[in-house]
Amino acid sequence: EYTDISGQWCEKVVKELLDNGYYIEGDRFNPNMNITQINFLKYLYSPMQSNYSDDEFYNMLIQNGVVKKEEKAPGSLVSNQEAAKFIIRYLGYDQIAIHPEIFTNPFKDNVDEKYKGYAAMFYALNINKGDSNGNFNGSRSISNGEAAMIIYNLIKNNKIL
């Protein structure tokens, strides 16, 4: 149970994720705090991660192709474009997403070319349709609440549960 989500915009989603084994450690969810790489990835894998040490967890992520060795940065903040990249790799679609030339940018703002495939797939799979203006805001860091929405949409729209 979190002590700080009552009345928050993401309360329903956070509770539903919690009921299905998805959680951020601690008794506070901090919905508006920017999420770190390790917390985002642990949230995504929370129903599956046993008692991995952080190094064992990253080794598994690297082995599964979700994170590349040089991308390991546990304390760094996760941006929209990085969230898209990690989620699309988690789904196993990296070999498609790495070809930006086959994608059209569905967002109103520009998406960095190296993230274009990830962003387009993020959109197509109904994981993230952008902000209220239709912008992706690729380099903007995401909050814990936004991470919850991404994971919820991933599960709900792609029948992972």
XYZ file of N, CA, C and O in Angstrom:
644
model
N 0.838 -1.199 0.000
C 0.000 0.000 0.000
C 0.870 1.245 0.000
O 1.826 1.333 0.759
N 0.493 2.187 -0.848
C 1.188 3.472 -0.867
C 0.388 4.465 -0.033
O -0.837 4.450 -0.032
N 1.097 5.341 0.654
C 0.431 6.311 1.523
C 0.179 7.640 0.820
O -0.426 8.533 1.411
N 0.607 7.778 -0.429
C 0.538 9.087 -1.072
C -0.160 9.108 -2.435
O 0.051 10.021 -3.215
N -0.994 8.115 -2.743
C -1.648 8.140 -4.058
C -3.128 8.474 -4.006
O -3.737 8.710 -5.039
N -3.692 8.520 -2.828
C -5.108 8.841 -2.695
C -5.402 10.200 -3.338
O -4.765 11.202 -3.017
N -6.323 10.209 -4.297
C -6.709 11.444 -4.969
C -5.776 11.876 -6.096
O -6.030 12.869 -6.763
N -4.704 11.140 -6.328
C -3.769 11.480 -7.405
C -4.362 11.064 -8.758
O -5.152 10.129 -8.842
N -3.935 11.738 -9.827
C -4.451 11.470 -11.172
C -4.198 10.027 -11.615
O -4.926 9.478 -12.428
N -3.187 9.387 -11.049
C -2.821 8.031 -11.475
C -3.234 6.966 -10.455
O -2.851 5.808 -10.591
N -4.038 7.339 -9.471
C -4.376 6.430 -8.372
C -4.936 5.094 -8.855
O -4.470 4.028 -8.443
N -5.923 5.115 -9.730
C -6.582 3.884 -10.202
C -5.583 2.959 -10.886
O -5.547 1.751 -10.633
N -4.765 3.517 -11.754
C -3.785 2.740 -12.500
C -2.735 2.142 -11.556
O -2.395 0.966 -11.660
N -2.230 2.942 -10.635
C -1.206 2.478 -9.694
C -1.764 1.335 -8.853
O -1.088 0.316 -8.644
N -3.006 1.476 -8.383
C -3.621 0.416 -7.572
C -3.836 -0.854 -8.380
O -3.607 -1.954 -7.882
N -4.277 -0.712 -9.627
C -4.488 -1.895 -10.467
C -3.160 -2.604 -10.748
O -3.089 -3.829 -10.722
N -2.120 -1.835 -11.015
C -0.801 -2.439 -11.216
C -0.350 -3.160 -9.949
O 0.144 -4.287 -10.015
N -0.540 -2.511 -8.809
C -0.161 -3.099 -7.529
C -0.887 -4.428 -7.304
O -0.285 -5.420 -6.899
N -2.169 -4.457 -7.636
C -2.966 -5.683 -7.502
C -2.445 -6.807 -8.393
O -2.722 -7.980 -8.152
N -1.704 -6.448 -9.451
C -1.168 -7.440 -10.379
C 0.335 -7.663 -10.201
O 0.993 -8.225 -11.079
N 0.864 -7.188 -9.078
C 2.254 -7.461 -8.745
C 3.265 -6.453 -9.246
O 4.471 -6.674 -9.139
N 2.806 -5.310 -9.801
C 3.711 -4.268 -10.280
C 3.807 -3.181 -9.222
O 2.784 -2.628 -8.818
N 5.016 -2.885 -8.792
C 5.169 -1.909 -7.716
C 6.539 -1.243 -7.764
O 7.482 -1.757 -8.360
N 6.604 -0.092 -7.140
C 7.864 0.587 -6.855
C 8.075 0.400 -5.361
O 7.149 0.611 -4.573
N 9.250 -0.015 -4.978
C 9.503 -0.320 -3.564
C 9.268 0.884 -2.665
O 9.510 2.017 -3.053
N 8.790 0.588 -1.468
C 8.562 1.614 -0.454
C 7.086 1.840 -0.205
O 6.234 1.299 -0.907
N 6.786 2.649 0.792
C 5.385 2.920 1.121
C 4.884 4.209 0.477
O 3.730 4.564 0.613
N 5.771 4.910 -0.231
C 5.382 6.119 -0.961
C 5.647 5.891 -2.444
O 6.714 5.425 -2.823
N 4.671 6.259 -3.271
C 4.808 6.095 -4.717
C 5.454 7.320 -5.363
O 6.113 7.202 -6.381
N 5.243 8.487 -4.765
C 5.791 9.746 -5.307
C 5.436 9.909 -6.792
O 6.320 9.909 -7.650
N 4.138 10.046 -7.115
C 3.703 10.034 -8.510
C 4.303 11.118 -9.393
O 4.452 10.914 -10.601
N 4.687 12.250 -8.817
C 5.208 13.344 -9.642
C 6.731 13.427 -9.663
O 7.298 14.297 -10.309
N 7.388 12.501 -8.976
C 8.849 12.478 -8.954
C 9.357 11.775 -10.213
O 8.775 10.768 -10.640
N 10.417 12.316 -10.818
C 10.986 11.675 -12.003
C 11.556 10.314 -11.633
O 12.145 10.144 -10.564
N 11.378 9.356 -12.521
C 11.795 7.985 -12.240
C 13.208 7.730 -12.773
O 13.565 8.207 -13.851
N 13.968 6.975 -12.000
C 15.318 6.607 -12.416
C 15.261 5.353 -13.287
O 14.280 4.608 -13.268
N 16.360 5.131 -14.005
C 16.422 3.970 -14.894
C 16.175 2.670 -14.130
O 15.356 1.844 -14.538
N 16.857 2.483 -13.011
C 16.705 1.214 -12.293
C 15.282 1.051 -11.747
O 14.720 -0.037 -11.795
N 14.679 2.137 -11.256
C 13.309 2.026 -10.741
C 12.306 1.756 -11.858
O 11.355 0.998 -11.669
N 12.514 2.364 -13.031
C 11.629 2.103 -14.175
C 11.712 0.629 -14.574
O 10.689 -0.045 -14.747
N 12.918 0.121 -14.702
C 13.101 -1.263 -15.139
C 12.632 -2.259 -14.075
O 12.009 -3.268 -14.395
N 12.877 -1.944 -12.801
C 12.379 -2.826 -11.734
C 10.846 -2.802 -11.684
O 10.226 -3.825 -11.401
N 10.252 -1.632 -11.946
C 8.786 -1.529 -11.977
C 8.244 -2.407 -13.103
O 7.313 -3.186 -12.909
N 8.864 -2.309 -14.266
C 8.449 -3.108 -15.425
C 8.564 -4.600 -15.142
O 7.704 -5.381 -15.537
N 9.598 -4.996 -14.467
C 9.861 -6.413 -14.200
C 9.405 -6.866 -12.826
O 9.651 -8.006 -12.449
N 8.737 -6.017 -12.046
C 8.453 -6.359 -10.651
C 7.733 -7.685 -10.433
O 8.064 -8.392 -9.487
N 6.764 -8.104 -11.285
C 6.154 -9.408 -11.011
C 7.115 -10.580 -11.258
O 6.909 -11.667 -10.756
N 8.155 -10.346 -12.055
C 9.054 -11.432 -12.451
C 10.376 -11.436 -11.709
O 11.047 -12.457 -11.681
N 10.773 -10.286 -11.171
C 12.099 -10.256 -10.535
C 12.041 -10.936 -9.180
O 11.219 -10.630 -8.358
N 12.910 -11.889 -9.021
C 12.994 -12.495 -7.699
C 13.941 -11.618 -6.894
O 13.913 -10.409 -7.048
N 14.771 -12.182 -6.132
C 15.649 -11.361 -5.299
C 16.991 -11.118 -5.969
O 18.027 -11.469 -5.447
N 16.924 -10.511 -7.170
C 18.147 -10.147 -7.874
C 18.857 -9.022 -7.133
O 18.221 -8.103 -6.639
N 20.184 -9.082 -7.110
C 20.935 -7.893 -6.718
C 20.834 -6.952 -7.915
O 20.460 -7.365 -9.019
N 21.185 -5.687 -7.727
C 21.112 -4.745 -8.843
C 22.010 -5.191 -9.996
O 21.616 -5.103 -11.167
N 23.192 -5.708 -9.692
C 24.096 -6.174 -10.755
C 23.520 -7.381 -11.487
O 23.595 -7.462 -12.711
N 22.951 -8.322 -10.752
C 22.330 -9.497 -11.383
C 21.148 -9.068 -12.258
O 20.944 -9.607 -13.349
N 20.390 -8.092 -11.771
C 19.243 -7.586 -12.522
C 19.705 -6.982 -13.849
O 19.175 -7.302 -14.906
N 20.721 -6.128 -13.800
C 21.249 -5.530 -15.028
C 21.853 -6.582 -15.953
O 21.709 -6.499 -17.175
N 22.517 -7.585 -15.390
C 23.060 -8.660 -16.234
C 21.941 -9.361 -16.995
O 22.091 -9.670 -18.182
N 20.806 -9.610 -16.323
C 19.657 -10.235 -16.976
C 19.110 -9.316 -18.075
O 18.805 -9.765 -19.179
N 19.000 -8.013 -17.784
C 18.493 -7.056 -18.771
C 19.405 -6.987 -19.994
O 18.929 -6.934 -21.132
N 20.695 -6.998 -19.760
C 21.668 -6.953 -20.856
C 21.597 -8.251 -21.661
O 21.553 -8.223 -22.896
N 21.526 -9.369 -20.982
C 21.431 -10.669 -21.646
C 20.159 -10.764 -22.497
O 20.177 -11.326 -23.590
N 19.063 -10.170 -22.029
C 17.787 -10.206 -22.754
C 17.660 -9.094 -23.795
O 16.633 -8.996 -24.460
N 18.665 -8.231 -23.898
C 18.658 -7.193 -24.917
C 17.801 -5.976 -24.600
O 17.530 -5.161 -25.475
N 17.353 -5.841 -23.367
C 16.528 -4.691 -22.981
C 17.403 -3.457 -22.770
O 17.017 -2.346 -23.114
N 18.582 -3.678 -22.209
C 19.547 -2.609 -21.966
C 20.875 -3.057 -22.566
O 21.250 -4.229 -22.441
N 21.566 -2.144 -23.202
C 22.917 -2.439 -23.685
C 23.898 -2.069 -22.572
O 23.625 -1.184 -21.766
N 25.028 -2.775 -22.537
C 26.016 -2.572 -21.470
C 26.342 -1.095 -21.260
O 26.369 -0.607 -20.135
N 26.549 -0.381 -22.363
C 26.943 1.028 -22.269
C 25.783 1.944 -21.846
O 25.992 3.114 -21.547
N 24.575 1.429 -21.816
C 23.404 2.221 -21.405
C 23.106 2.093 -19.914
O 22.253 2.806 -19.396
N 23.789 1.180 -19.245
C 23.538 0.961 -17.818
C 23.860 2.235 -17.044
O 24.991 2.682 -17.009
N 22.820 2.830 -16.468
C 22.962 4.069 -15.692
C 21.840 4.102 -14.660
O 20.866 4.840 -14.810
N 21.944 3.279 -13.619
C 20.845 3.099 -12.658
C 20.231 4.384 -12.124
O 19.013 4.485 -11.998
N 21.041 5.391 -11.812
C 20.533 6.615 -11.207
C 20.091 7.687 -12.183
O 19.568 8.721 -11.778
N 20.275 7.446 -13.487
C 19.881 8.465 -14.467
C 18.360 8.496 -14.616
O 17.678 7.493 -14.385
N 17.836 9.656 -14.992
C 16.395 9.785 -15.189
C 16.012 9.222 -16.558
O 16.786 9.309 -17.513
N 14.818 8.647 -16.634
C 14.330 8.042 -17.878
C 13.500 9.070 -18.636
O 12.575 9.654 -18.084
N 13.828 9.266 -19.897
C 13.068 10.170 -20.765
C 12.005 9.365 -21.510
O 12.026 8.125 -21.510
N 11.098 10.071 -22.161
C 10.085 9.398 -22.974
C 10.726 8.494 -24.020
O 10.282 7.369 -24.237
N 11.772 8.995 -24.695
C 12.377 8.203 -25.755
C 13.101 6.969 -25.193
O 13.069 5.895 -25.804
N 13.693 7.083 -24.014
C 14.327 5.916 -23.406
C 13.283 4.912 -22.938
O 13.468 3.704 -23.076
N 12.176 5.404 -22.385
C 11.089 4.507 -21.979
C 10.585 3.734 -23.191
O 10.387 2.513 -23.127
N 10.404 4.435 -24.310
C 9.950 3.770 -25.537
C 10.946 2.693 -25.952
O 10.564 1.559 -26.274
N 12.215 3.033 -25.936
C 13.265 2.084 -26.346
C 13.253 0.847 -25.440
O 13.250 -0.284 -25.938
N 13.210 1.042 -24.121
C 13.230 -0.098 -23.203
C 11.978 -0.966 -23.352
O 12.062 -2.191 -23.329
N 10.830 -0.335 -23.507
C 9.583 -1.105 -23.639
C 9.565 -1.893 -24.946
O 9.187 -3.071 -24.964
N 9.967 -1.270 -26.034
C 9.961 -1.963 -27.327
C 10.968 -3.112 -27.319
O 10.699 -4.195 -27.844
N 12.106 -2.909 -26.689
C 13.067 -4.007 -26.553
C 12.499 -5.107 -25.660
O 12.689 -6.296 -25.928
N 11.832 -4.724 -24.582
C 11.187 -5.688 -23.671
C 10.222 -6.582 -24.447
O 10.143 -7.784 -24.212
N 9.511 -5.985 -25.409
C 8.564 -6.732 -26.233
C 9.249 -7.572 -27.315
O 8.604 -8.373 -27.974
N 10.544 -7.346 -27.515
C 11.281 -8.125 -28.498
C 11.249 -7.553 -29.909
O 11.540 -8.261 -30.870
N 10.911 -6.276 -30.045
C 10.770 -5.660 -31.371
C 11.951 -4.762 -31.753
O 11.844 -3.975 -32.685
N 13.066 -4.884 -31.078
C 14.204 -4.010 -31.333
C 14.696 -4.087 -32.774
O 15.039 -3.067 -33.370
N 14.722 -5.275 -33.347
C 15.249 -5.435 -34.712
C 14.395 -4.722 -35.751
O 14.866 -4.436 -36.852
N 13.167 -4.414 -35.412
C 12.307 -3.621 -36.303
C 12.507 -2.135 -36.001
O 12.700 -1.326 -36.899
N 12.482 -1.790 -34.727
C 12.542 -0.387 -34.298
C 13.837 0.309 -34.696
O 13.852 1.530 -34.849
N 14.914 -0.441 -34.885
C 16.200 0.178 -35.212
C 16.270 0.672 -36.656
O 17.293 1.204 -37.070
N 15.186 0.536 -37.404
C 15.145 0.999 -38.794
C 14.210 2.201 -38.922
O 13.065 2.064 -39.367
N 14.691 3.394 -38.560
C 13.819 4.575 -38.587
C 13.272 4.888 -39.983
O 12.205 5.485 -40.100
N 13.962 4.441 -41.011
C 13.539 4.751 -42.384
C 12.204 4.114 -42.761
O 11.556 4.553 -43.705
N 11.758 3.128 -42.020
C 10.478 2.489 -42.368
C 9.298 3.054 -41.568
O 8.178 2.596 -41.725
N 9.564 4.056 -40.727
C 8.526 4.609 -39.864
C 8.190 6.053 -40.202
O 9.045 6.811 -40.630
N 6.938 6.400 -39.969
C 6.481 7.777 -40.031
C 6.275 8.234 -38.593
O 5.704 7.503 -37.790
N 6.727 9.430 -38.300
C 6.555 9.973 -36.956
C 5.077 10.315 -36.738
O 4.545 11.196 -37.401
N 4.401 9.654 -35.791
C 2.984 9.925 -35.540
C 2.740 11.128 -34.623
O 1.596 11.527 -34.410
N 3.802 11.694 -34.077
C 3.674 12.801 -33.133
C 3.824 14.140 -33.848
O 4.385 14.225 -34.931
N 3.320 15.204 -33.212
C 3.376 16.539 -33.818
C 4.760 17.165 -33.720
O 5.117 17.996 -34.543
N 5.527 16.787 -32.699
C 6.876 17.333 -32.573
C 7.881 16.386 -33.242
O 7.545 15.267 -33.625
N 9.093 16.861 -33.403
C 10.139 16.041 -34.010
C 10.621 14.997 -33.025
O 10.745 15.265 -31.833
N 10.892 13.812 -33.530
C 11.448 12.732 -32.725
C 12.850 12.465 -33.262
O 13.034 12.353 -34.473
N 13.810 12.394 -32.352
C 15.186 12.096 -32.726
C 15.198 10.858 -33.627
O 14.555 9.855 -33.328
N 15.930 10.920 -34.715
C 15.948 9.849 -35.720
C 16.242 8.480 -35.107
O 15.609 7.494 -35.473
N 17.163 8.405 -34.154
C 17.504 7.090 -33.602
C 16.409 6.520 -32.690
O 16.441 5.343 -32.359
N 15.433 7.362 -32.327
C 14.308 6.884 -31.503
C 13.001 6.812 -32.293
O 11.962 6.444 -31.747
N 13.046 7.175 -33.554
C 11.821 7.267 -34.361
C 11.035 5.950 -34.418
O 9.821 5.939 -34.250
N 11.727 4.841 -34.638
C 11.057 3.542 -34.683
C 10.444 3.159 -33.352
O 9.322 2.660 -33.285
N 11.182 3.425 -32.289
C 10.670 3.110 -30.948
C 9.436 3.951 -30.631
O 8.432 3.435 -30.131
N 9.512 5.245 -30.943
C 8.391 6.154 -30.670
C 7.169 5.762 -31.499
O 6.044 5.737 -30.992
N 7.375 5.441 -32.769
C 6.257 5.064 -33.640
C 5.592 3.777 -33.149
O 4.362 3.658 -33.143
N 6.393 2.827 -32.709
C 5.831 1.573 -32.195
C 5.141 1.788 -30.850
O 4.109 1.173 -30.570
N 5.701 2.657 -30.026
C 5.098 3.037 -28.752
C 3.686 3.555 -28.999
O 2.743 3.204 -28.307
N 3.556 4.387 -30.032
C 2.281 4.978 -30.429
C 1.348 3.900 -30.997
O 0.200 3.773 -30.584
N 1.857 3.123 -31.938
C 1.036 2.116 -32.630
C 0.493 1.047 -31.678
O -0.604 0.538 -31.885
N 1.253 0.735 -30.651
C 0.833 -0.284 -29.685
C -0.016 0.302 -28.552
O -0.291 -0.369 -27.562
N -0.416 1.567 -28.702
C -1.260 2.255 -27.712
C -0.639 2.301 -26.329
O -1.340 2.218 -25.319
N 0.668 2.457 -26.292
C 1.354 2.552 -25.007
C 1.474 4.014 -24.601
O 1.293 4.359 -23.445
N 1.762 4.873 -25.574
C 1.851 6.310 -25.310
C 1.495 7.066 -26.579
O 2.172 6.927 -27.593
N 0.436 7.855 -26.510
C -0.028 8.646 -27.657
C 0.446 10.091 -27.584
O 0.012 10.925 -28.345
N 1.331 10.396 -26.638
C 1.849 11.753 -26.507
C 1.048 12.567 -25.513
O 0.111 12.077 -24.879
N 1.435 13.832 -25.383
C 0.733 14.717 -24.456
C -0.579 15.197 -25.066
O -0.964 14.777 -26.163
N -1.277 16.089 -24.387
C -2.592 16.554 -24.855
C -2.514 17.305 -26.180
O -3.518 17.461 -26.860
N -1.309 17.741 -26.563
C -1.124 18.414 -27.855
C -0.614 17.464 -28.934
O -0.327 17.878 -30.047
N -0.451 16.195 -28.595
C 0.041 15.217 -29.559
C 1.546 15.200 -29.717
O 2.068 14.650 -30.685
N 2.257 15.777 -28.757
C 3.721 15.807 -28.797
C 4.307 14.645 -27.993
O 3.770 14.262 -26.961
N 5.420 14.136 -28.474
C 6.120 13.037 -27.812
C 7.013 13.547 -26.678
O 7.135 12.893 -25.644
N 7.619 14.711 -26.864
C 8.531 15.268 -25.848
C 9.592 14.240 -25.464
O 9.759 13.892 -24.299
N 10.297 13.746 -26.475
C 11.227 12.639 -26.308
C 12.265 12.800 -25.231
O 12.548 11.850 -24.492
N 12.841 13.973 -25.084
C 13.923 14.139 -24.121
C 13.438 14.512 -22.719
O 14.234 14.584 -21.787
N 12.131 14.688 -22.551
C 11.584 15.042 -21.237
C 11.555 13.816 -20.330
O 11.129 12.739 -20.724
N 12.020 13.985 -19.103
C 12.009 12.894 -18.124
C 10.576 12.563 -17.728
O 9.717 13.442 -17.669
N 10.332 11.286 -17.463
C 8.996 10.855 -17.051
C 8.941 10.672 -15.539
O 9.947 10.400 -14.896
N 7.742 10.824 -15.004
C 7.520 10.681 -13.560
C 7.122 9.234 -13.234
O 6.819 8.440 -14.131
N 7.076 8.926 -11.958
C 6.603 7.614 -11.516
C 5.179 7.369 -12.017
O 4.852 6.262 -12.450
N 4.333 8.400 -11.942
C 2.950 8.262 -12.411
C 2.878 7.989 -13.907
O 2.079 7.162 -14.364
N 3.715 8.667 -14.682
C 3.750 8.429 -16.133
C 4.296 7.032 -16.435
O 3.807 6.360 -17.355
N 5.270 6.586 -15.650
C 5.783 5.221 -15.814
C 4.666 4.215 -15.556
O 4.533 3.225 -16.289
N 3.847 4.475 -14.542
C 2.715 3.593 -14.243
C 1.759 3.534 -15.439
O 1.300 2.450 -15.818
N 1.468 4.680 -16.050
C 0.575 4.708 -17.219
C 1.170 3.917 -18.379
O 0.453 3.184 -19.067
N 2.465 4.061 -18.608
C 3.135 3.337 -19.686
C 3.036 1.830 -19.456
O 2.651 1.074 -20.358
N 3.359 1.384 -18.254
C 3.324 -0.049 -17.947
C 1.889 -0.570 -17.997
O 1.624 -1.639 -18.546
N 0.949 0.218 -17.493
C -0.463 -0.165 -17.543
C -0.930 -0.316 -18.992
O -1.560 -1.310 -19.349
N -0.611 0.663 -19.832
C -1.013 0.600 -21.244
C -0.332 -0.557 -21.965
O -0.938 -1.206 -22.813
N 0.911 -0.824 -21.626
C 1.627 -1.963 -22.199
C 0.873 -3.250 -21.899
O 0.608 -4.057 -22.794
N 0.507 -3.436 -20.663
C -0.161 -4.662 -20.229
C -1.570 -4.748 -20.809
O -1.954 -5.755 -21.395
N -2.340 -3.690 -20.656
C -3.738 -3.674 -21.081
C -3.882 -3.813 -22.598
O -4.681 -4.620 -23.079
N -3.115 -3.046 -23.341
C -3.279 -3.017 -24.788
C -2.520 -4.107 -25.528
O -2.739 -4.325 -26.711
N -1.627 -4.777 -24.837
C -0.846 -5.820 -25.490
C -1.006 -7.175 -24.817
O -0.225 -8.075 -25.021
N -2.030 -7.272 -23.996
C -2.460 -8.507 -23.359
C -1.309 -9.306 -22.748
O -1.141 -10.485 -23.008
N -0.543 -8.613 -21.932
C 0.602 -9.251 -21.284
C 0.146 -10.053 -20.061
O 0.709 -11.083 -19.772
N -0.869 -9.573 -19.358
C -1.365 -10.313 -18.178
C -2.349 -11.362 -18.599
O -3.118 -11.206 -19.487
